[in-house]
Amino acid sequence: MAASSALVLAAHCAVLLMLALAGAAHGHPPSSAAGSALSSAFYDASCPGAHDVVRRVIQDARVSDPRIPASLTRLHFHDCFVNGCDGSLLLDDDLPAIETEKTVPANDNSARGFEVVDDIKSALEEACPGIVSCADILALAAEMSVELAGGPRWRVLLGRRDGTATNIESARNLPNFFDPLDVLQEKFRNVNLDDTDLVALQGAHTFGKVQCQFTTENCTSGQPEGALENLDKATPKVFDNKYYGNILQGRAQLPSDQIMLSDPAAAATTAPIVHRFASNQKDFFRNFAASMIKMGNISPLTGKDGEIRKNCRRINIKGY
């Protein structure tokens, strides 16, 4: 028993060191003191099969829906930028107490994959009831989705608890496809993410689809606004660095992607990073993983804060 505890403690310390180094590499410390309480070993004793359950559900889902890895990755991003990584994005309307974030402009008819999150939660509740939070499901699903699409792996820090409220004002201010560069940079700085994080995390647009109404070319003649276009026309289902090559060729699908090279201020900020990642996929993968760890560290609820939801769409009934 003592030897086992020592191994868990050693693993926890190693993860904290990795997180500190990831933050230092970008020039600033981790996002919050609460975030430093997270550990990749958090469920090793209480739900040792959690990773396998999440992976199995995603693998099953992508057979009928090849877009799901990109969609699940985006859910984690849109969750963490609002109220921190607390699963608030997953809550449905339960008025007057809860107004859902799913219908704000950045998410309405766009954010998807909620049914797969439900399936993951159901499977985890069967395996280890009341243990794994919905916020942690999003973090695990994002990493596994990227990995299954050919992207990098990283140790997901776990131990988040679920929020019991939404934040509509903040959700309405999510980064969007038409933000100018300075606005994007400010939104990232507001959650302690820098220009390297911005360029790296935008790289998640290397897979998945987008409605044509949001693209630089808009919809072609006869296309309905909801028609879907591949974000990366070269390798749309693969997580790679082709996205940055598209930017260098002036062929990024989204205005918010192309401005990282074309904006007058980009030459001294984001453009050199775009060039770096376009020429070195390992560099991109390394920084993407570090930035995902940092993003997942935005204001998590830990300890006795929040709750572990039984249903990701609803806060628990008091006393559960």
mmCIF file of C-alpha atoms in Angstrom:
data_model
loop_
_atom_site.group_PDB
_atom_site.id
_atom_site.type_symbol
_atom_site.label_atom_id
_atom_site.label_comp_id
_atom_site.label_asym_id
_atom_site.label_seq_id
_atom_site.Cartn_x
_atom_site.Cartn_y
_atom_site.Cartn_z
ATOM 1 C CA MET A 1 0.000 0.000 0.000
ATOM 2 C CA ALA A 2 2.790 2.472 0.888
ATOM 3 C CA ALA A 3 4.650 1.677 -2.341
ATOM 4 C CA SER A 4 1.464 2.209 -4.384
ATOM 5 C CA SER A 5 0.830 5.582 -2.710
ATOM 6 C CA ALA A 6 4.399 6.623 -3.404
ATOM 7 C CA LEU A 7 3.998 5.790 -7.102
ATOM 8 C CA VAL A 8 0.782 7.817 -7.365
ATOM 9 C CA LEU A 9 2.430 10.756 -5.574
ATOM 10 C CA ALA A 10 5.450 10.560 -7.886
ATOM 11 C CA ALA A 11 3.193 10.528 -10.949
ATOM 12 C CA HIS A 12 1.273 13.512 -9.615
ATOM 13 C CA CYS A 13 4.467 15.499 -9.020
ATOM 14 C CA ALA A 14 5.744 14.641 -12.490
ATOM 15 C CA VAL A 15 2.539 15.943 -14.086
ATOM 16 C CA LEU A 16 2.706 19.165 -12.107
ATOM 17 C CA LEU A 17 6.293 19.674 -13.261
ATOM 18 C CA MET A 18 5.230 19.082 -16.871
ATOM 19 C CA LEU A 19 2.446 21.659 -16.509
ATOM 20 C CA ALA A 20 4.818 24.219 -15.011
ATOM 21 C CA LEU A 21 7.285 23.690 -17.844
ATOM 22 C CA ALA A 22 4.528 24.017 -20.430
ATOM 23 C CA GLY A 23 3.528 27.350 -18.941
ATOM 24 C CA ALA A 24 7.113 28.532 -18.661
ATOM 25 C CA ALA A 25 7.738 27.664 -22.311
ATOM 26 C CA HIS A 26 5.117 30.243 -23.248
ATOM 27 C CA GLY A 27 6.429 32.820 -20.802
ATOM 28 C CA HIS A 28 3.855 32.781 -18.027
ATOM 29 C CA PRO A 29 2.676 30.570 -15.142
ATOM 30 C CA PRO A 30 -0.307 28.190 -15.137
ATOM 31 C CA SER A 31 -3.760 29.752 -15.268
ATOM 32 C CA SER A 32 -4.848 29.220 -11.678
ATOM 33 C CA ALA A 33 -3.940 27.760 -8.329
ATOM 34 C CA ALA A 34 -6.933 25.436 -8.622
ATOM 35 C CA GLY A 35 -5.542 24.148 -11.904
ATOM 36 C CA SER A 36 -2.366 23.004 -10.188
ATOM 37 C CA ALA A 37 -4.490 20.543 -8.164
ATOM 38 C CA LEU A 38 -5.336 18.597 -11.324
ATOM 39 C CA SER A 39 -3.555 15.305 -11.961
ATOM 40 C CA SER A 40 -3.416 12.786 -14.797
ATOM 41 C CA ALA A 41 -3.659 10.075 -12.109
ATOM 42 C CA PHE A 42 -6.855 11.462 -10.577
ATOM 43 C CA TYR A 43 -9.079 8.489 -11.553
ATOM 44 C CA ASP A 44 -6.442 5.760 -11.327
ATOM 45 C CA ALA A 45 -7.994 4.305 -8.184
ATOM 46 C CA SER A 46 -11.624 5.462 -8.387
ATOM 47 C CA CYS A 47 -12.288 4.755 -12.090
ATOM 48 C CA PRO A 48 -9.250 3.077 -13.655
ATOM 49 C CA GLY A 49 -11.065 2.245 -16.898
ATOM 50 C CA ALA A 50 -12.235 5.810 -17.585
ATOM 51 C CA HIS A 51 -9.850 6.419 -20.485
ATOM 52 C CA ASP A 52 -10.819 3.145 -22.168
ATOM 53 C CA VAL A 53 -14.532 3.900 -21.846
ATOM 54 C CA VAL A 54 -14.165 7.349 -23.423
ATOM 55 C CA ARG A 55 -12.023 5.982 -26.255
ATOM 56 C CA ARG A 56 -14.453 3.149 -27.011
ATOM 57 C CA VAL A 57 -17.478 5.449 -27.259
ATOM 58 C CA ILE A 58 -15.648 7.890 -29.549
ATOM 59 C CA GLN A 59 -14.373 5.101 -31.781
ATOM 60 C CA ASP A 60 -17.902 3.747 -32.121
ATOM 61 C CA ALA A 61 -19.335 7.214 -32.830
ATOM 62 C CA ARG A 62 -16.838 8.124 -35.541
ATOM 63 C CA VAL A 63 -17.855 5.088 -37.616
ATOM 64 C CA SER A 64 -21.172 6.758 -38.462
ATOM 65 C CA ASP A 65 -20.024 10.358 -37.932
ATOM 66 C CA PRO A 66 -16.452 11.031 -39.132
ATOM 67 C CA ARG A 67 -16.806 14.672 -38.006
ATOM 68 C CA ILE A 68 -17.198 13.766 -34.342
ATOM 69 C CA PRO A 69 -13.499 14.017 -33.313
ATOM 70 C CA ALA A 70 -13.318 17.629 -34.523
ATOM 71 C CA SER A 71 -16.692 18.431 -32.951
ATOM 72 C CA LEU A 72 -15.706 17.047 -29.537
ATOM 73 C CA THR A 73 -12.418 18.972 -29.606
ATOM 74 C CA ARG A 74 -14.336 22.177 -30.280
ATOM 75 C CA LEU A 75 -16.703 21.530 -27.356
ATOM 76 C CA HIS A 76 -13.772 21.537 -24.931
ATOM 77 C CA PHE A 77 -12.547 24.850 -26.365
ATOM 78 C CA HIS A 78 -15.987 26.498 -26.134
ATOM 79 C CA ASP A 79 -16.473 25.194 -22.613
ATOM 80 C CA CYS A 80 -13.143 26.394 -21.231
ATOM 81 C CA PHE A 81 -13.429 29.929 -22.653
ATOM 82 C CA VAL A 82 -16.681 30.480 -20.719
ATOM 83 C CA ASN A 83 -16.580 30.221 -16.912
ATOM 84 C CA GLY A 84 -13.479 28.044 -17.191
ATOM 85 C CA CYS A 85 -13.482 24.295 -17.877
ATOM 86 C CA ASP A 86 -16.589 23.420 -15.851
ATOM 87 C CA GLY A 87 -18.917 21.699 -18.329
ATOM 88 C CA SER A 88 -21.318 24.651 -18.384
ATOM 89 C CA LEU A 89 -21.655 24.377 -22.179
ATOM 90 C CA LEU A 90 -23.374 21.004 -21.752
ATOM 91 C CA LEU A 91 -26.277 22.317 -19.666
ATOM 92 C CA ASP A 92 -29.687 22.506 -21.356
ATOM 93 C CA ASP A 93 -32.269 25.190 -20.651
ATOM 94 C CA ASP A 94 -33.875 24.753 -17.243
ATOM 95 C CA LEU A 95 -35.504 28.148 -16.830
ATOM 96 C CA PRO A 96 -35.497 30.291 -14.848
ATOM 97 C CA ALA A 97 -32.410 28.881 -13.113
ATOM 98 C CA ILE A 98 -30.375 27.798 -16.153
ATOM 99 C CA GLU A 99 -30.199 29.468 -19.572
ATOM 100 C CA THR A 100 -28.225 27.296 -21.961
ATOM 101 C CA GLU A 101 -25.034 28.461 -23.671
ATOM 102 C CA LYS A 102 -25.844 26.225 -26.647
ATOM 103 C CA THR A 103 -27.967 28.877 -28.368
ATOM 104 C CA VAL A 104 -25.531 31.814 -28.316
ATOM 105 C CA PRO A 105 -24.337 32.794 -31.844
ATOM 106 C CA ALA A 106 -20.998 30.954 -31.615
ATOM 107 C CA ASN A 107 -22.730 27.688 -30.649
ATOM 108 C CA ASP A 108 -26.215 27.772 -32.183
ATOM 109 C CA ASN A 109 -26.585 25.161 -34.940
ATOM 110 C CA SER A 110 -22.804 24.819 -34.789
ATOM 111 C CA ALA A 111 -21.602 23.202 -31.556
ATOM 112 C CA ARG A 112 -22.382 19.509 -31.805
ATOM 113 C CA GLY A 113 -21.506 16.137 -30.335
ATOM 114 C CA PHE A 114 -23.643 16.460 -27.209
ATOM 115 C CA GLU A 115 -25.249 13.047 -27.764
ATOM 116 C CA VAL A 116 -21.803 11.424 -27.809
ATOM 117 C CA VAL A 117 -20.965 13.152 -24.514
ATOM 118 C CA ASP A 118 -24.224 11.729 -23.149
ATOM 119 C CA ASP A 119 -23.181 8.251 -24.297
ATOM 120 C CA ILE A 120 -19.767 8.632 -22.644
ATOM 121 C CA LYS A 121 -21.374 9.797 -19.413
ATOM 122 C CA SER A 122 -23.858 6.895 -19.407
ATOM 123 C CA ALA A 123 -21.061 4.378 -19.941
ATOM 124 C CA LEU A 124 -18.975 5.931 -17.165
ATOM 125 C CA GLU A 125 -21.920 6.024 -14.761
ATOM 126 C CA GLU A 126 -22.371 2.315 -15.365
ATOM 127 C CA ALA A 127 -18.676 1.599 -14.812
ATOM 128 C CA CYS A 128 -18.086 3.927 -11.840
ATOM 129 C CA PRO A 129 -21.183 5.873 -10.732
ATOM 130 C CA GLY A 130 -20.781 9.457 -9.574
ATOM 131 C CA ILE A 131 -17.033 9.625 -10.150
ATOM 132 C CA VAL A 132 -16.092 11.235 -13.493
ATOM 133 C CA SER A 133 -17.190 14.821 -14.102
ATOM 134 C CA CYS A 134 -18.651 16.081 -17.349
ATOM 135 C CA ALA A 135 -15.904 18.721 -17.506
ATOM 136 C CA ASP A 136 -13.289 15.965 -17.410
ATOM 137 C CA ILE A 137 -15.184 14.026 -20.086
ATOM 138 C CA LEU A 138 -14.744 16.999 -22.425
ATOM 139 C CA ALA A 139 -11.019 17.186 -21.665
ATOM 140 C CA LEU A 140 -10.518 13.445 -22.218
ATOM 141 C CA ALA A 141 -12.657 13.414 -25.359
ATOM 142 C CA ALA A 142 -10.667 16.267 -26.898
ATOM 143 C CA GLU A 143 -7.328 14.530 -26.374
ATOM 144 C CA MET A 144 -8.542 11.186 -27.666
ATOM 145 C CA SER A 145 -10.235 12.793 -30.665
ATOM 146 C CA VAL A 146 -7.015 14.538 -31.697
ATOM 147 C CA GLU A 147 -4.990 11.380 -31.157
ATOM 148 C CA LEU A 148 -7.430 9.189 -33.136
ATOM 149 C CA ALA A 149 -7.197 11.657 -36.046
ATOM 150 C CA GLY A 150 -3.407 11.322 -36.174
ATOM 151 C CA GLY A 151 -2.478 14.220 -33.904
ATOM 152 C CA PRO A 152 -0.368 14.424 -30.744
ATOM 153 C CA ARG A 153 -0.963 12.690 -27.432
ATOM 154 C CA TRP A 154 -0.707 14.362 -24.049
ATOM 155 C CA ARG A 155 -1.383 13.501 -20.430
ATOM 156 C CA VAL A 156 -4.797 14.952 -19.661
ATOM 157 C CA LEU A 157 -4.884 16.586 -16.237
ATOM 158 C CA LEU A 158 -8.056 15.548 -14.416
ATOM 159 C CA GLY A 159 -9.994 16.334 -11.265
ATOM 160 C CA ARG A 160 -12.326 19.084 -12.503
ATOM 161 C CA ARG A 161 -15.799 19.312 -11.036
ATOM 162 C CA ASP A 162 -18.919 20.469 -12.839
ATOM 163 C CA GLY A 163 -20.345 23.964 -12.600
ATOM 164 C CA THR A 164 -23.919 24.621 -11.559
ATOM 165 C CA ALA A 165 -24.483 27.768 -13.631
ATOM 166 C CA THR A 166 -23.998 29.106 -17.142
ATOM 167 C CA ASN A 167 -22.597 32.454 -18.254
ATOM 168 C CA ILE A 168 -24.478 33.771 -21.282
ATOM 169 C CA GLU A 169 -22.667 37.119 -21.418
ATOM 170 C CA SER A 170 -19.295 35.406 -21.587
ATOM 171 C CA ALA A 171 -20.563 32.820 -24.090
ATOM 172 C CA ARG A 172 -21.673 35.621 -26.396
ATOM 173 C CA ASN A 173 -18.081 36.867 -26.385
ATOM 174 C CA LEU A 174 -16.453 33.621 -27.538
ATOM 175 C CA PRO A 175 -13.770 34.009 -30.233
ATOM 176 C CA ASN A 176 -15.519 33.972 -33.592
ATOM 177 C CA PHE A 177 -14.639 33.501 -37.242
ATOM 178 C CA PHE A 178 -14.811 37.228 -38.061
ATOM 179 C CA ASP A 179 -12.853 38.689 -35.134
ATOM 180 C CA PRO A 180 -9.902 40.886 -36.177
ATOM 181 C CA LEU A 181 -6.502 39.780 -34.911
ATOM 182 C CA ASP A 182 -6.286 42.254 -32.029
ATOM 183 C CA VAL A 183 -9.693 41.135 -30.722
ATOM 184 C CA LEU A 184 -8.687 37.470 -30.937
ATOM 185 C CA GLN A 185 -5.458 38.212 -29.088
ATOM 186 C CA GLU A 186 -7.334 40.075 -26.357
ATOM 187 C CA LYS A 187 -9.839 37.236 -25.895
ATOM 188 C CA PHE A 188 -6.997 34.751 -25.529
ATOM 189 C CA ARG A 189 -5.040 37.017 -23.161
ATOM 190 C CA ASN A 190 -8.158 37.329 -21.003
ATOM 191 C CA VAL A 191 -7.833 33.619 -20.202
ATOM 192 C CA ASN A 192 -4.035 33.752 -19.850
ATOM 193 C CA LEU A 193 -3.262 32.378 -23.327
ATOM 194 C CA ASP A 194 -0.629 34.072 -25.500
ATOM 195 C CA ASP A 195 0.071 34.331 -29.240
ATOM 196 C CA THR A 196 1.687 30.892 -29.381
ATOM 197 C CA ASP A 197 -1.416 29.410 -27.782
ATOM 198 C CA LEU A 198 -3.628 31.323 -30.206
ATOM 199 C CA VAL A 199 -1.838 30.052 -33.312
ATOM 200 C CA ALA A 200 -1.500 26.519 -31.933
ATOM 201 C CA LEU A 201 -5.116 26.154 -30.813
ATOM 202 C CA GLN A 202 -6.452 27.614 -34.059
ATOM 203 C CA GLY A 203 -4.613 24.671 -35.613
ATOM 204 C CA ALA A 204 -7.530 22.485 -34.499
ATOM 205 C CA HIS A 205 -9.144 23.820 -37.680
ATOM 206 C CA THR A 206 -6.996 21.291 -39.496
ATOM 207 C CA PHE A 207 -9.909 18.833 -39.324
ATOM 208 C CA GLY A 208 -13.687 18.989 -39.369
ATOM 209 C CA LYS A 209 -16.185 21.036 -41.331
ATOM 210 C CA VAL A 210 -17.727 24.508 -41.239
ATOM 211 C CA GLN A 211 -20.874 26.071 -42.639
ATOM 212 C CA CYS A 212 -20.074 27.886 -45.885
ATOM 213 C CA GLN A 213 -21.601 31.109 -44.564
ATOM 214 C CA PHE A 214 -18.614 31.460 -42.238
ATOM 215 C CA THR A 215 -15.881 30.918 -44.839
ATOM 216 C CA THR A 216 -13.757 33.541 -46.589
ATOM 217 C CA GLU A 217 -15.485 32.794 -49.914
ATOM 218 C CA ASN A 218 -18.948 32.612 -48.342
ATOM 219 C CA CYS A 219 -21.417 30.273 -50.040
ATOM 220 C CA THR A 220 -21.149 29.699 -53.784
ATOM 221 C CA SER A 221 -24.161 30.238 -56.021
ATOM 222 C CA GLY A 222 -26.982 27.940 -55.067
ATOM 223 C CA GLN A 223 -25.435 26.727 -51.793
ATOM 224 C CA PRO A 224 -27.656 27.057 -48.726
ATOM 225 C CA GLU A 225 -26.057 28.880 -45.786
ATOM 226 C CA GLY A 226 -25.851 25.661 -43.802
ATOM 227 C CA ALA A 227 -23.929 23.770 -46.494
ATOM 228 C CA LEU A 228 -20.759 22.258 -45.092
ATOM 229 C CA GLU A 229 -17.202 22.778 -46.330
ATOM 230 C CA ASN A 230 -14.046 20.992 -45.207
ATOM 231 C CA LEU A 231 -11.858 23.247 -43.065
ATOM 232 C CA ASP A 232 -8.775 21.665 -44.641
ATOM 233 C CA LYS A 233 -9.484 20.587 -48.208
ATOM 234 C CA ALA A 234 -6.228 18.609 -48.483
ATOM 235 C CA THR A 235 -6.577 16.269 -45.477
ATOM 236 C CA PRO A 236 -9.990 17.048 -43.906
ATOM 237 C CA LYS A 237 -10.122 14.051 -41.544
ATOM 238 C CA VAL A 238 -6.473 14.097 -40.455
ATOM 239 C CA PHE A 239 -4.943 16.160 -37.670
ATOM 240 C CA ASP A 240 -1.739 17.521 -39.241
ATOM 241 C CA ASN A 241 -0.017 20.822 -40.052
ATOM 242 C CA LYS A 242 -1.459 21.222 -43.572
ATOM 243 C CA TYR A 243 -3.723 23.929 -42.138
ATOM 244 C CA TYR A 244 -0.750 26.292 -41.776
ATOM 245 C CA GLY A 245 0.332 25.634 -45.359
ATOM 246 C CA ASN A 246 -3.166 26.673 -46.441
ATOM 247 C CA ILE A 247 -2.718 29.961 -44.576
ATOM 248 C CA LEU A 248 0.646 30.612 -46.262
ATOM 249 C CA GLN A 249 -1.009 30.040 -49.650
ATOM 250 C CA GLY A 250 -3.858 32.417 -48.791
ATOM 251 C CA ARG A 251 -6.352 29.549 -48.798
ATOM 252 C CA ALA A 252 -7.518 29.392 -45.186
ATOM 253 C CA GLN A 253 -11.228 28.740 -45.028
ATOM 254 C CA LEU A 254 -11.899 31.068 -42.099
ATOM 255 C CA PRO A 255 -11.185 34.813 -41.954
ATOM 256 C CA SER A 256 -9.971 34.437 -38.346
ATOM 257 C CA ASP A 257 -7.349 31.959 -39.562
ATOM 258 C CA GLN A 258 -6.026 33.958 -42.510
ATOM 259 C CA ILE A 259 -5.591 37.145 -40.459
ATOM 260 C CA MET A 260 -2.879 35.423 -38.413
ATOM 261 C CA LEU A 261 -0.737 36.017 -41.499
ATOM 262 C CA SER A 262 -2.420 38.905 -43.343
ATOM 263 C CA ASP A 263 -3.165 41.382 -40.546
ATOM 264 C CA PRO A 264 -0.681 44.286 -40.472
ATOM 265 C CA ALA A 265 0.198 43.452 -36.866
ATOM 266 C CA ALA A 266 0.749 39.758 -37.639
ATOM 267 C CA ALA A 267 4.313 40.186 -38.930
ATOM 268 C CA ALA A 268 5.578 40.905 -35.427
ATOM 269 C CA THR A 269 3.234 38.546 -33.559
ATOM 270 C CA THR A 270 1.470 35.550 -35.087
ATOM 271 C CA ALA A 271 2.915 35.258 -38.611
ATOM 272 C CA PRO A 272 6.337 33.894 -37.528
ATOM 273 C CA ILE A 273 4.550 31.192 -35.526
ATOM 274 C CA VAL A 274 2.412 30.262 -38.543
ATOM 275 C CA HIS A 275 5.603 29.869 -40.604
ATOM 276 C CA ARG A 276 7.200 27.736 -37.863
ATOM 277 C CA PHE A 277 4.287 25.352 -37.605
ATOM 278 C CA ALA A 278 3.901 25.109 -41.390
ATOM 279 C CA SER A 279 7.489 23.937 -41.734
ATOM 280 C CA ASN A 280 7.663 21.674 -38.675
ATOM 281 C CA GLN A 281 4.764 19.398 -37.730
ATOM 282 C CA LYS A 282 6.537 18.141 -34.593
ATOM 283 C CA ASP A 283 6.858 21.735 -33.383
ATOM 284 C CA PHE A 284 3.148 22.280 -33.990
ATOM 285 C CA PHE A 285 2.178 19.035 -32.220
ATOM 286 C CA ARG A 286 4.384 19.837 -29.228
ATOM 287 C CA ASN A 287 2.936 23.327 -28.836
ATOM 288 C CA PHE A 288 -0.638 22.227 -29.493
ATOM 289 C CA ALA A 289 -0.388 19.689 -26.662
ATOM 290 C CA ALA A 290 1.115 22.287 -24.293
ATOM 291 C CA SER A 291 -1.592 24.812 -25.210
ATOM 292 C CA MET A 292 -4.368 22.259 -24.694
ATOM 293 C CA ILE A 293 -3.007 21.548 -21.211
ATOM 294 C CA LYS A 294 -2.967 25.278 -20.458
ATOM 295 C CA MET A 295 -6.457 25.799 -21.856
ATOM 296 C CA GLY A 296 -7.732 22.859 -19.813
ATOM 297 C CA ASN A 297 -6.294 24.616 -16.768
ATOM 298 C CA ILE A 298 -8.544 27.679 -17.078
ATOM 299 C CA SER A 299 -10.336 28.186 -13.739
ATOM 300 C CA PRO A 300 -11.319 24.582 -13.005
ATOM 301 C CA LEU A 301 -13.551 23.781 -10.055
ATOM 302 C CA THR A 302 -11.823 21.349 -7.701
ATOM 303 C CA GLY A 303 -12.139 19.961 -4.188
ATOM 304 C CA LYS A 304 -15.631 20.586 -2.876
ATOM 305 C CA ASP A 305 -16.545 23.290 -5.410
ATOM 306 C CA GLY A 306 -19.229 22.471 -7.955
ATOM 307 C CA GLU A 307 -20.511 18.910 -8.250
ATOM 308 C CA ILE A 308 -20.209 15.683 -10.237
ATOM 309 C CA ARG A 309 -23.288 15.738 -12.449
ATOM 310 C CA LYS A 310 -25.246 12.546 -12.917
ATOM 311 C CA ASN A 311 -26.568 13.880 -16.234
ATOM 312 C CA CYS A 312 -24.320 16.310 -18.118
ATOM 313 C CA ARG A 313 -27.357 18.284 -19.328
ATOM 314 C CA ARG A 314 -28.764 18.972 -15.861
ATOM 315 C CA ILE A 315 -27.434 20.088 -12.497
ATOM 316 C CA ASN A 316 -28.064 17.545 -9.766
ATOM 317 C CA ILE A 317 -31.136 17.571 -7.622
ATOM 318 C CA LYS A 318 -30.150 18.793 -4.169
ATOM 319 C CA GLY A 319 -29.105 15.944 -1.966
ATOM 320 C CA TYR A 320 -27.787 13.772 -4.789
#
